[in-house]
Amino acid sequence: MRVDKFLSSVNILKRRSIAQDMCENGVVSINGIVAKSSKEVRIGDIITLKYLTYSKTYEVLALPLSKTIPKSQSSQYYKEI
């Protein structure tokens, strides 16, 4: 699954277009390497989002099969580190 789709599907970011913009600007990295929006995400990957004053790190636990999932099930797909 593409990183931009994953971030929007599991409700880390609101919209896929926001995720694409963040990838284009070098804010998103996977396993320490800056990622383009088309980069594939696998189970066990570490995704880091670098904001202006802080960064958030997530571990991929599972990949969703549908386009969107309920917020109540988000914890099954990623874990904040």
PDB file of N, CA and C in Angstrom:
ATOM      1  N   MET A   1       0.848  -1.176   0.000  1.00  0.00           N
ATOM      2  CA  MET A   1       0.000   0.000   0.000  1.00  0.00           C
ATOM      3  C   MET A   1       0.893   1.238   0.000  1.00  0.00           C
ATOM      4  N   ARG A   2       0.508   2.243  -0.764  1.00  0.00           N
ATOM      5  CA  ARG A   2       1.254   3.495  -0.836  1.00  0.00           C
ATOM      6  C   ARG A   2       1.220   4.209   0.516  1.00  0.00           C
ATOM      7  N   VAL A   3       2.270   4.942   0.827  1.00  0.00           N
ATOM      8  CA  VAL A   3       2.359   5.613   2.116  1.00  0.00           C
ATOM      9  C   VAL A   3       1.277   6.696   2.255  1.00  0.00           C
ATOM     10  N   ASP A   4       0.966   7.421   1.189  1.00  0.00           N
ATOM     11  CA  ASP A   4      -0.071   8.450   1.297  1.00  0.00           C
ATOM     12  C   ASP A   4      -1.445   7.838   1.542  1.00  0.00           C
ATOM     13  N   LYS A   5      -1.729   6.709   0.896  1.00  0.00           N
ATOM     14  CA  LYS A   5      -3.004   6.015   1.132  1.00  0.00           C
ATOM     15  C   LYS A   5      -3.074   5.473   2.561  1.00  0.00           C
ATOM     16  N   PHE A   6      -1.954   4.920   3.037  1.00  0.00           N
ATOM     17  CA  PHE A   6      -1.931   4.371   4.395  1.00  0.00           C
ATOM     18  C   PHE A   6      -2.200   5.461   5.431  1.00  0.00           C
ATOM     19  N   LEU A   7      -1.533   6.605   5.306  1.00  0.00           N
ATOM     20  CA  LEU A   7      -1.694   7.677   6.287  1.00  0.00           C
ATOM     21  C   LEU A   7      -3.130   8.193   6.347  1.00  0.00           C
ATOM     22  N   SER A   8      -3.801   8.251   5.208  1.00  0.00           N
ATOM     23  CA  SER A   8      -5.188   8.726   5.216  1.00  0.00           C
ATOM     24  C   SER A   8      -6.165   7.615   5.598  1.00  0.00           C
ATOM     25  N   SER A   9      -5.889   6.381   5.219  1.00  0.00           N
ATOM     26  CA  SER A   9      -6.797   5.269   5.515  1.00  0.00           C
ATOM     27  C   SER A   9      -6.904   4.974   7.001  1.00  0.00           C
ATOM     28  N   VAL A  10      -5.772   5.051   7.698  1.00  0.00           N
ATOM     29  CA  VAL A  10      -5.784   4.715   9.125  1.00  0.00           C
ATOM     30  C   VAL A  10      -5.974   5.942  10.017  1.00  0.00           C
ATOM     31  N   ASN A  11      -6.354   7.054   9.418  1.00  0.00           N
ATOM     32  CA  ASN A  11      -6.730   8.274  10.131  1.00  0.00           C
ATOM     33  C   ASN A  11      -5.570   8.965  10.843  1.00  0.00           C
ATOM     34  N   ILE A  12      -4.353   8.804  10.364  1.00  0.00           N
ATOM     35  CA  ILE A  12      -3.242   9.593  10.895  1.00  0.00           C
ATOM     36  C   ILE A  12      -3.355  11.008  10.336  1.00  0.00           C
ATOM     37  N   LEU A  13      -3.664  11.125   9.044  1.00  0.00           N
ATOM     38  CA  LEU A  13      -3.911  12.407   8.395  1.00  0.00           C
ATOM     39  C   LEU A  13      -5.321  12.402   7.834  1.00  0.00           C
ATOM     40  N   LYS A  14      -5.917  13.597   7.741  1.00  0.00           N
ATOM     41  CA  LYS A  14      -7.314  13.682   7.329  1.00  0.00           C
ATOM     42  C   LYS A  14      -7.547  13.314   5.874  1.00  0.00           C
ATOM     43  N   ARG A  15      -6.702  13.842   4.980  1.00  0.00           N
ATOM     44  CA  ARG A  15      -6.932  13.635   3.554  1.00  0.00           C
ATOM     45  C   ARG A  15      -5.670  13.147   2.859  1.00  0.00           C
ATOM     46  N   ARG A  16      -5.873  12.399   1.791  1.00  0.00           N
ATOM     47  CA  ARG A  16      -4.742  11.869   1.035  1.00  0.00           C
ATOM     48  C   ARG A  16      -3.946  12.992   0.383  1.00  0.00           C
ATOM     49  N   SER A  17      -4.616  14.070  -0.020  1.00  0.00           N
ATOM     50  CA  SER A  17      -3.901  15.180  -0.651  1.00  0.00           C
ATOM     51  C   SER A  17      -2.923  15.836   0.327  1.00  0.00           C
ATOM     52  N   ILE A  18      -3.290  15.877   1.598  1.00  0.00           N
ATOM     53  CA  ILE A  18      -2.382  16.405   2.617  1.00  0.00           C
ATOM     54  C   ILE A  18      -1.173  15.487   2.749  1.00  0.00           C
ATOM     55  N   ALA A  19      -1.412  14.188   2.750  1.00  0.00           N
ATOM     56  CA  ALA A  19      -0.323  13.217   2.845  1.00  0.00           C
ATOM     57  C   ALA A  19       0.616  13.342   1.641  1.00  0.00           C
ATOM     58  N   GLN A  20       0.069  13.538   0.441  1.00  0.00           N
ATOM     59  CA  GLN A  20       0.892  13.697  -0.751  1.00  0.00           C
ATOM     60  C   GLN A  20       1.751  14.954  -0.657  1.00  0.00           C
ATOM     61  N   ASP A  21       1.169  16.067  -0.195  1.00  0.00           N
ATOM     62  CA  ASP A  21       1.922  17.304  -0.037  1.00  0.00           C
ATOM     63  C   ASP A  21       3.050  17.147   0.978  1.00  0.00           C
ATOM     64  N   MET A  22       2.768  16.449   2.070  1.00  0.00           N
ATOM     65  CA  MET A  22       3.791  16.238   3.084  1.00  0.00           C
ATOM     66  C   MET A  22       4.939  15.401   2.530  1.00  0.00           C
ATOM     67  N   CYS A  23       4.626  14.411   1.717  1.00  0.00           N
ATOM     68  CA  CYS A  23       5.667  13.579   1.106  1.00  0.00           C
ATOM     69  C   CYS A  23       6.511  14.397   0.124  1.00  0.00           C
ATOM     70  N   GLU A  24       5.867  15.241  -0.678  1.00  0.00           N
ATOM     71  CA  GLU A  24       6.581  16.066  -1.650  1.00  0.00           C
ATOM     72  C   GLU A  24       7.534  17.043  -0.970  1.00  0.00           C
ATOM     73  N   ASN A  25       7.185  17.489   0.233  1.00  0.00           N
ATOM     74  CA  ASN A  25       7.999  18.463   0.957  1.00  0.00           C
ATOM     75  C   ASN A  25       9.015  17.820   1.893  1.00  0.00           C
ATOM     76  N   GLY A  26       9.156  16.502   1.864  1.00  0.00           N
ATOM     77  CA  GLY A  26      10.175  15.822   2.643  1.00  0.00           C
ATOM     78  C   GLY A  26       9.867  15.679   4.118  1.00  0.00           C
ATOM     79  N   VAL A  27       8.598  15.738   4.490  1.00  0.00           N
ATOM     80  CA  VAL A  27       8.195  15.643   5.895  1.00  0.00           C
ATOM     81  C   VAL A  27       8.067  14.187   6.336  1.00  0.00           C
ATOM     82  N   VAL A  28       7.745  13.296   5.410  1.00  0.00           N
ATOM     83  CA  VAL A  28       7.487  11.894   5.732  1.00  0.00           C
ATOM     84  C   VAL A  28       8.736  11.058   5.436  1.00  0.00           C
ATOM     85  N   SER A  29       9.123  10.227   6.406  1.00  0.00           N
ATOM     86  CA  SER A  29      10.219   9.297   6.168  1.00  0.00           C
ATOM     87  C   SER A  29       9.818   7.907   6.636  1.00  0.00           C
ATOM     88  N   ILE A  30      10.310   6.906   5.931  1.00  0.00           N
ATOM     89  CA  ILE A  30      10.054   5.508   6.269  1.00  0.00           C
ATOM     90  C   ILE A  30      11.401   4.865   6.578  1.00  0.00           C
ATOM     91  N   ASN A  31      11.517   4.329   7.777  1.00  0.00           N
ATOM     92  CA  ASN A  31      12.758   3.702   8.239  1.00  0.00           C
ATOM     93  C   ASN A  31      13.960   4.634   8.080  1.00  0.00           C
ATOM     94  N   GLY A  32      13.761   5.938   8.346  1.00  0.00           N
ATOM     95  CA  GLY A  32      14.840   6.908   8.309  1.00  0.00           C
ATOM     96  C   GLY A  32      15.176   7.475   6.949  1.00  0.00           C
ATOM     97  N   ILE A  33      14.453   7.065   5.901  1.00  0.00           N
ATOM     98  CA  ILE A  33      14.701   7.548   4.544  1.00  0.00           C
ATOM     99  C   ILE A  33      13.490   8.358   4.089  1.00  0.00           C
ATOM    100  N   VAL A  34      13.728   9.583   3.595  1.00  0.00           N
ATOM    101  CA  VAL A  34      12.641  10.436   3.121  1.00  0.00           C
ATOM    102  C   VAL A  34      11.902   9.709   2.011  1.00  0.00           C
ATOM    103  N   ALA A  35      10.565   9.690   2.109  1.00  0.00           N
ATOM    104  CA  ALA A  35       9.750   8.881   1.204  1.00  0.00           C
ATOM    105  C   ALA A  35       8.897   9.740   0.278  1.00  0.00           C
ATOM    106  N   LYS A  36       8.765   9.283  -0.959  1.00  0.00           N
ATOM    107  CA  LYS A  36       7.801   9.869  -1.884  1.00  0.00           C
ATOM    108  C   LYS A  36       6.436   9.283  -1.571  1.00  0.00           C
ATOM    109  N   SER A  37       5.376   9.900  -2.099  1.00  0.00           N
ATOM    110  CA  SER A  37       4.019   9.441  -1.793  1.00  0.00           C
ATOM    111  C   SER A  37       3.734   8.055  -2.364  1.00  0.00           C
ATOM    112  N   SER A  38       4.471   7.633  -3.376  1.00  0.00           N
ATOM    113  CA  SER A  38       4.232   6.322  -3.992  1.00  0.00           C
ATOM    114  C   SER A  38       5.005   5.193  -3.313  1.00  0.00           C
ATOM    115  N   LYS A  39       5.807   5.493  -2.306  1.00  0.00           N
ATOM    116  CA  LYS A  39       6.602   4.479  -1.602  1.00  0.00           C
ATOM    117  C   LYS A  39       5.676   3.466  -0.937  1.00  0.00           C
ATOM    118  N   GLU A  40       5.989   2.190  -1.109  1.00  0.00           N
ATOM    119  CA  GLU A  40       5.178   1.123  -0.534  1.00  0.00           C
ATOM    120  C   GLU A  40       5.479   0.964   0.961  1.00  0.00           C
ATOM    121  N   VAL A  41       4.420   0.762   1.735  1.00  0.00           N
ATOM    122  CA  VAL A  41       4.543   0.545   3.178  1.00  0.00           C
ATOM    123  C   VAL A  41       4.353  -0.937   3.449  1.00  0.00           C
ATOM    124  N   ARG A  42       5.181  -1.476   4.332  1.00  0.00           N
ATOM    125  CA  ARG A  42       5.074  -2.881   4.722  1.00  0.00           C
ATOM    126  C   ARG A  42       4.890  -2.973   6.221  1.00  0.00           C
ATOM    127  N   ILE A  43       4.410  -4.111   6.683  1.00  0.00           N
ATOM    128  CA  ILE A  43       4.242  -4.352   8.112  1.00  0.00           C
ATOM    129  C   ILE A  43       5.615  -4.307   8.775  1.00  0.00           C
ATOM    130  N   GLY A  44       5.708  -3.574   9.874  1.00  0.00           N
ATOM    131  CA  GLY A  44       6.967  -3.438  10.600  1.00  0.00           C
ATOM    132  C   GLY A  44       7.737  -2.179  10.263  1.00  0.00           C
ATOM    133  N   ASP A  45       7.318  -1.441   9.225  1.00  0.00           N
ATOM    134  CA  ASP A  45       7.996  -0.191   8.875  1.00  0.00           C
ATOM    135  C   ASP A  45       7.766   0.866   9.953  1.00  0.00           C
ATOM    136  N   ILE A  46       8.717   1.781  10.075  1.00  0.00           N
ATOM    137  CA  ILE A  46       8.618   2.903  11.001  1.00  0.00           C
ATOM    138  C   ILE A  46       8.426   4.161  10.160  1.00  0.00           C
ATOM    139  N   ILE A  47       7.280   4.837  10.351  1.00  0.00           N
ATOM    140  CA  ILE A  47       6.966   6.063   9.614  1.00  0.00           C
ATOM    141  C   ILE A  47       7.143   7.240  10.561  1.00  0.00           C
ATOM    142  N   THR A  48       7.898   8.253  10.127  1.00  0.00           N
ATOM    143  CA  THR A  48       8.121   9.448  10.927  1.00  0.00           C
ATOM    144  C   THR A  48       7.590  10.654  10.177  1.00  0.00           C
ATOM    145  N   LEU A  49       6.790  11.476  10.872  1.00  0.00           N
ATOM    146  CA  LEU A  49       6.287  12.733  10.331  1.00  0.00           C
ATOM    147  C   LEU A  49       6.977  13.856  11.095  1.00  0.00           C
ATOM    148  N   LYS A  50       7.746  14.689  10.383  1.00  0.00           N
ATOM    149  CA  LYS A  50       8.501  15.772  11.016  1.00  0.00           C
ATOM    150  C   LYS A  50       7.757  17.083  10.821  1.00  0.00           C
ATOM    151  N   TYR A  51       7.222  17.607  11.913  1.00  0.00           N
ATOM    152  CA  TYR A  51       6.549  18.896  11.896  1.00  0.00           C
ATOM    153  C   TYR A  51       7.566  19.981  12.248  1.00  0.00           C
ATOM    154  N   LEU A  52       7.135  21.239  12.324  1.00  0.00           N
ATOM    155  CA  LEU A  52       8.063  22.340  12.589  1.00  0.00           C
ATOM    156  C   LEU A  52       8.758  22.209  13.942  1.00  0.00           C
ATOM    157  N   THR A  53       8.003  21.900  14.990  1.00  0.00           N
ATOM    158  CA  THR A  53       8.592  21.894  16.333  1.00  0.00           C
ATOM    159  C   THR A  53       8.695  20.515  16.964  1.00  0.00           C
ATOM    160  N   TYR A  54       8.142  19.501  16.335  1.00  0.00           N
ATOM    161  CA  TYR A  54       8.177  18.147  16.899  1.00  0.00           C
ATOM    162  C   TYR A  54       8.027  17.124  15.776  1.00  0.00           C
ATOM    163  N   SER A  55       8.200  15.867  16.126  1.00  0.00           N
ATOM    164  CA  SER A  55       7.982  14.798  15.150  1.00  0.00           C
ATOM    165  C   SER A  55       7.201  13.672  15.819  1.00  0.00           C
ATOM    166  N   LYS A  56       6.463  12.932  14.999  1.00  0.00           N
ATOM    167  CA  LYS A  56       5.694  11.786  15.481  1.00  0.00           C
ATOM    168  C   LYS A  56       6.162  10.552  14.727  1.00  0.00           C
ATOM    169  N   THR A  57       6.273   9.452  15.455  1.00  0.00           N
ATOM    170  CA  THR A  57       6.755   8.210  14.876  1.00  0.00           C
ATOM    171  C   THR A  57       5.710   7.120  15.081  1.00  0.00           C
ATOM    172  N   TYR A  58       5.464   6.357  14.025  1.00  0.00           N
ATOM    173  CA  TYR A  58       4.467   5.297  14.054  1.00  0.00           C
ATOM    174  C   TYR A  58       5.076   4.006  13.531  1.00  0.00           C
ATOM    175  N   GLU A  59       4.658   2.881  14.113  1.00  0.00           N
ATOM    176  CA  GLU A  59       5.041   1.567  13.609  1.00  0.00           C
ATOM    177  C   GLU A  59       3.830   0.944  12.934  1.00  0.00           C
ATOM    178  N   VAL A  60       4.022   0.409  11.738  1.00  0.00           N
ATOM    179  CA  VAL A  60       2.937  -0.216  10.981  1.00  0.00           C
ATOM    180  C   VAL A  60       2.722  -1.625  11.521  1.00  0.00           C
ATOM    181  N   LEU A  61       1.516  -1.896  12.024  1.00  0.00           N
ATOM    182  CA  LEU A  61       1.179  -3.213  12.567  1.00  0.00           C
ATOM    183  C   LEU A  61       0.455  -4.087  11.544  1.00  0.00           C
ATOM    184  N   ALA A  62      -0.367  -3.470  10.696  1.00  0.00           N
ATOM    185  CA  ALA A  62      -1.134  -4.197   9.680  1.00  0.00           C
ATOM    186  C   ALA A  62      -1.518  -3.221   8.575  1.00  0.00           C
ATOM    187  N   LEU A  63      -1.873  -3.756   7.427  1.00  0.00           N
ATOM    188  CA  LEU A  63      -2.311  -2.928   6.310  1.00  0.00           C
ATOM    189  C   LEU A  63      -3.819  -3.078   6.128  1.00  0.00           C
ATOM    190  N   PRO A  64      -4.540  -1.962   6.035  1.00  0.00           N
ATOM    191  CA  PRO A  64      -5.994  -2.050   5.862  1.00  0.00           C
ATOM    192  C   PRO A  64      -6.364  -2.577   4.479  1.00  0.00           C
ATOM    193  N   LEU A  65      -7.458  -3.312   4.425  1.00  0.00           N
ATOM    194  CA  LEU A  65      -7.934  -3.856   3.155  1.00  0.00           C
ATOM    195  C   LEU A  65      -8.913  -2.919   2.469  1.00  0.00           C
ATOM    196  N   SER A  66      -9.543  -2.033   3.240  1.00  0.00           N
ATOM    197  CA  SER A  66     -10.514  -1.100   2.664  1.00  0.00           C
ATOM    198  C   SER A  66      -9.921   0.303   2.595  1.00  0.00           C
ATOM    199  N   LYS A  67     -10.624   1.186   1.894  1.00  0.00           N
ATOM    200  CA  LYS A  67     -10.141   2.551   1.697  1.00  0.00           C
ATOM    201  C   LYS A  67     -10.101   3.333   3.006  1.00  0.00           C
ATOM    202  N   THR A  68     -11.131   3.189   3.813  1.00  0.00           N
ATOM    203  CA  THR A  68     -11.157   3.872   5.107  1.00  0.00           C
ATOM    204  C   THR A  68     -11.576   2.889   6.190  1.00  0.00           C
ATOM    205  N   ILE A  69     -11.128   3.169   7.388  1.00  0.00           N
ATOM    206  CA  ILE A  69     -11.495   2.342   8.532  1.00  0.00           C
ATOM    207  C   ILE A  69     -12.026   3.261   9.629  1.00  0.00           C
ATOM    208  N   PRO A  70     -12.868   2.735  10.520  1.00  0.00           N
ATOM    209  CA  PRO A  70     -13.356   3.559  11.627  1.00  0.00           C
ATOM    210  C   PRO A  70     -12.218   3.948  12.564  1.00  0.00           C
ATOM    211  N   LYS A  71     -12.325   5.133  13.171  1.00  0.00           N
ATOM    212  CA  LYS A  71     -11.282   5.586  14.089  1.00  0.00           C
ATOM    213  C   LYS A  71     -11.107   4.640  15.266  1.00  0.00           C
ATOM    214  N   SER A  72     -12.177   3.957  15.649  1.00  0.00           N
ATOM    215  CA  SER A  72     -12.093   3.034  16.780  1.00  0.00           C
ATOM    216  C   SER A  72     -11.189   1.835  16.483  1.00  0.00           C
ATOM    217  N   GLN A  73     -10.953   1.532  15.205  1.00  0.00           N
ATOM    218  CA  GLN A  73     -10.108   0.400  14.825  1.00  0.00           C
ATOM    219  C   GLN A  73      -8.702   0.815  14.410  1.00  0.00           C
ATOM    220  N   SER A  74      -8.378   2.088  14.503  1.00  0.00           N
ATOM    221  CA  SER A  74      -7.074   2.580  14.067  1.00  0.00           C
ATOM    222  C   SER A  74      -5.918   1.943  14.819  1.00  0.00           C
ATOM    223  N   SER A  75      -6.110   1.630  16.070  1.00  0.00           N
ATOM    224  CA  SER A  75      -5.017   1.087  16.878  1.00  0.00           C
ATOM    225  C   SER A  75      -4.588  -0.309  16.416  1.00  0.00           C
ATOM    226  N   GLN A  76      -5.393  -0.978  15.601  1.00  0.00           N
ATOM    227  CA  GLN A  76      -5.025  -2.286  15.066  1.00  0.00           C
ATOM    228  C   GLN A  76      -4.005  -2.160  13.932  1.00  0.00           C
ATOM    229  N   TYR A  77      -3.888  -0.985  13.330  1.00  0.00           N
ATOM    230  CA  TYR A  77      -3.067  -0.819  12.136  1.00  0.00           C
ATOM    231  C   TYR A  77      -1.748  -0.095  12.393  1.00  0.00           C
ATOM    232  N   TYR A  78      -1.667   0.713  13.443  1.00  0.00           N
ATOM    233  CA  TYR A  78      -0.412   1.385  13.764  1.00  0.00           C
ATOM    234  C   TYR A  78      -0.298   1.614  15.253  1.00  0.00           C
ATOM    235  N   LYS A  79       0.956   1.812  15.677  1.00  0.00           N
ATOM    236  CA  LYS A  79       1.233   2.088  17.090  1.00  0.00           C
ATOM    237  C   LYS A  79       2.144   3.308  17.129  1.00  0.00           C
ATOM    238  N   GLU A  80       1.774   4.310  17.928  1.00  0.00           N
ATOM    239  CA  GLU A  80       2.619   5.496  18.066  1.00  0.00           C
ATOM    240  C   GLU A  80       3.772   5.192  19.004  1.00  0.00           C
ATOM    241  N   ILE A  81       4.966   5.535  18.562  1.00  0.00           N
ATOM    242  CA  ILE A  81       6.166   5.255  19.358  1.00  0.00           C
ATOM    243  C   ILE A  81       6.627   6.536  20.032  1.00  0.00           C
TER     244      ILE A  81
END
